[in-house]
C-alpha atoms as one frame of an Amber mdcrd trajectory, in Angstrom:
protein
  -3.664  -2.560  16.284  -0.227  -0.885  17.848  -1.098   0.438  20.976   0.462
   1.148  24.363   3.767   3.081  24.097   5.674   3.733  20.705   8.575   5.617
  19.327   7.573   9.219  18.338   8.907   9.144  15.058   8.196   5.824  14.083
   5.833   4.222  15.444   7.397   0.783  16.350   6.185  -0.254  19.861   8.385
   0.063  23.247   8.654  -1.448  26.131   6.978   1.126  29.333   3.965   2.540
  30.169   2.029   4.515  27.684   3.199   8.342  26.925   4.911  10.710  24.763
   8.450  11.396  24.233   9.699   8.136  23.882  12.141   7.333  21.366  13.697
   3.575  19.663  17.377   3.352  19.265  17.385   3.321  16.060  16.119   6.818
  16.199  18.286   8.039  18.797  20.887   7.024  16.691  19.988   8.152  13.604
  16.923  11.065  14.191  14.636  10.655  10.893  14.116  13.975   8.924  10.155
  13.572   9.686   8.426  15.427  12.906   6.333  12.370  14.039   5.408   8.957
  12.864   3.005   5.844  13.211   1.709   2.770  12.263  -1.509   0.953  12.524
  -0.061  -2.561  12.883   2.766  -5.011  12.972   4.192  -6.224   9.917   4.178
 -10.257  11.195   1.454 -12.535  11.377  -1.969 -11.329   9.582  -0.824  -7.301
   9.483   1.890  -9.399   6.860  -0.912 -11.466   5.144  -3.090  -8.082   4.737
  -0.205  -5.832   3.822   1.395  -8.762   1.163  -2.618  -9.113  -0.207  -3.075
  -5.939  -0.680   0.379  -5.123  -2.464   0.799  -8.291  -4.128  -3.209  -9.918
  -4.870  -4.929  -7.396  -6.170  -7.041  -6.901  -3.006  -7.447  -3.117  -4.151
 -10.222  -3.115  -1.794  -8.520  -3.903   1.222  -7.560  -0.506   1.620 -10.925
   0.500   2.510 -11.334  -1.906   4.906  -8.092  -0.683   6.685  -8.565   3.046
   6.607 -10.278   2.974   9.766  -6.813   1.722  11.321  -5.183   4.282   9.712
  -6.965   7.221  10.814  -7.007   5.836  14.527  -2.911   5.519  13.929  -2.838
   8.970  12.891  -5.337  10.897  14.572  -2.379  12.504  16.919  -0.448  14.034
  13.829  -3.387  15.765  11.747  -4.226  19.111  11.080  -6.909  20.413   9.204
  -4.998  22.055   6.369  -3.249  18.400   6.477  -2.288  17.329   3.088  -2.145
  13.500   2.751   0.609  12.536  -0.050   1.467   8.959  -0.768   4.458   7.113
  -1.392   5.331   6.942  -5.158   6.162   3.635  -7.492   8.830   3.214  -9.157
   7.395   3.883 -13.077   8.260   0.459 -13.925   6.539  -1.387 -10.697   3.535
   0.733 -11.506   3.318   0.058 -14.825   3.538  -3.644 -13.748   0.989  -3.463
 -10.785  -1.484  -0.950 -12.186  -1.646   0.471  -9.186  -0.106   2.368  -6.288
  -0.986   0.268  -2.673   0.118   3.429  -0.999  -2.084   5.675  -2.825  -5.012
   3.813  -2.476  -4.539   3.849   1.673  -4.074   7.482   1.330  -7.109   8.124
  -0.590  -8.893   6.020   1.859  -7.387   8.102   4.611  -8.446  11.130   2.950
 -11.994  10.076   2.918 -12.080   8.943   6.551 -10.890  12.135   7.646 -11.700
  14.903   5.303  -8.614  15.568   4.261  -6.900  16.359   0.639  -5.310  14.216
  -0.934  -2.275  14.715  -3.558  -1.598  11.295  -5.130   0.278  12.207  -7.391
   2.310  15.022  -5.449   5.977  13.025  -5.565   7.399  10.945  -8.157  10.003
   8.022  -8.357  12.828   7.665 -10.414  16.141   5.578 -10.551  17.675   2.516
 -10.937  16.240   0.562  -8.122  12.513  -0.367  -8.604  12.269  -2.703  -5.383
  14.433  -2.318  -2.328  13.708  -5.573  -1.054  17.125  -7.845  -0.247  19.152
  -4.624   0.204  20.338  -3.667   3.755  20.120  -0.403   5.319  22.763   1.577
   4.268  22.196   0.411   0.982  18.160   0.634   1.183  19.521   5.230   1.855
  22.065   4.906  -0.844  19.832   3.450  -3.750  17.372   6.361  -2.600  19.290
   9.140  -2.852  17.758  11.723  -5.225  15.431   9.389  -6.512  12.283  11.184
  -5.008  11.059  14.503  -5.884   7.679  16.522  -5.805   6.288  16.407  -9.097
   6.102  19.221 -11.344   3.414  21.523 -10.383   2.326  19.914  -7.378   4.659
  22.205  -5.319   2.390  25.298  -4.868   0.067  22.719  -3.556   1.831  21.333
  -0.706   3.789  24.515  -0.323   3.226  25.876   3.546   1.464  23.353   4.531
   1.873  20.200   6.990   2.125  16.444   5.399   1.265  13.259   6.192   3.099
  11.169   4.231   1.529   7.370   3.663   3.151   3.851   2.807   2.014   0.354
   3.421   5.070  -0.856   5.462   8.154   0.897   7.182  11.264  -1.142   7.236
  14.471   0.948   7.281  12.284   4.133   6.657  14.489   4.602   4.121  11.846
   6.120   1.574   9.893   8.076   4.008  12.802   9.741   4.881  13.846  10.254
   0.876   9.967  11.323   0.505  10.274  13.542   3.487  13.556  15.703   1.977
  11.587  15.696  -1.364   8.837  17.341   0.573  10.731  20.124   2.249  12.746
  20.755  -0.674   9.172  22.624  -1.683   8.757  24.547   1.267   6.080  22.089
   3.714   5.622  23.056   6.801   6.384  19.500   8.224   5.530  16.232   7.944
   4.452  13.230   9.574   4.256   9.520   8.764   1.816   7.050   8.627   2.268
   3.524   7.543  -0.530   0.538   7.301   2.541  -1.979   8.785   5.738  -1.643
  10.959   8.515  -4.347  10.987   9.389  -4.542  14.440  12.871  -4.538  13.777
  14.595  -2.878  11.312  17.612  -4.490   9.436
């Protein structure tokens, strides 16, 4: 579990004593569209082997067993008209996988803390279906409009804060195309919360 002191926005851990208002380069450098984000663990060592299982082995049930993590990680940026919204799929992946990793942790999340859940509140289009191999400026670029809140799904997130969940940040790249999606239909704000954090972003 990530604990002591972390970047407000997203989540990776920093050196110093534990508080609030700290910030990684990265996002000094280039501020992410979200209010707030965190993570529950590191993507290296078993926080990989859980997050790769879970994605990639059809361990649909690990999400369960992780909420608890999640909820912990998040319990600074909820609200209780929160709406939890997961990350999309690209069509094709889902078709592929059955199944949405980032939805199930939300729905998980949504049970641990009361909280609706939309999972089906933003959708995924274009030509990249995996971001994996691609650098950072590319990882923005193959994003851009590629997200959007799905039709009729906007009254329902409308007004209201988000916490937006994904199994692993890396560039942040889709959290912050997500996050634009999202306040292109009038949220209040949102927040991030991811299962995994690579500690160092390409």
């Amino acid at each position: 579990m990530i604990g002591g002191l972390v970047c407000e926005t997203c989540g990776v851990p920093l050196f110093g004593e534990e508080g609030f208002g700290a910030y990684c380069d990265n996002c000094l450098t280039s501020q992410p569209p979200w209010t707030a984000g965190r993570a529950a663990i590191l993507y290296e060592g078993i926080g990989r082997s859980i997050v790769l299982r879970l994605k990639h082995a059809d361990r649909t049930d690990m999400a369960r067993g992780v909420a608890g993590l999640l909820a912990q990680a998040a319990r600074e940026l909820l609200h209780p008209d929160t709406v939890v919204v997961p990350v999309p799929l690209h069509w094709r992946r889902l078709a592929m996988r059955q199944y949405n990793q980032a939805a199930l942790l939300a729905q998980e999340l949504s049970r641990k803390t009361g909280l609706t859940c939309i999972p089906d509140a933003l959708t995924r289009s274009g030509r990249h279906e995996s971001l994996d191999g691609l650098g950072r400026a590319d990882r923005f670029a193959a994003l851009q409009g590629a997200i959007r809140v799905s039709p009729g799904r906007a009254a329902q997130v409308a007004d209201r804060p988000v916490l937006l969940v994904d199994d692993v940040m890396t560039s942040g790249a889709t959290c912050a195309a997500c996050t634009q999606a999202l306040y292109s239909s009038q949220v209040r704000e949102v927040s991030v919360v991811t299962l995994a954090r690579v500690a160092h972003s390409p």
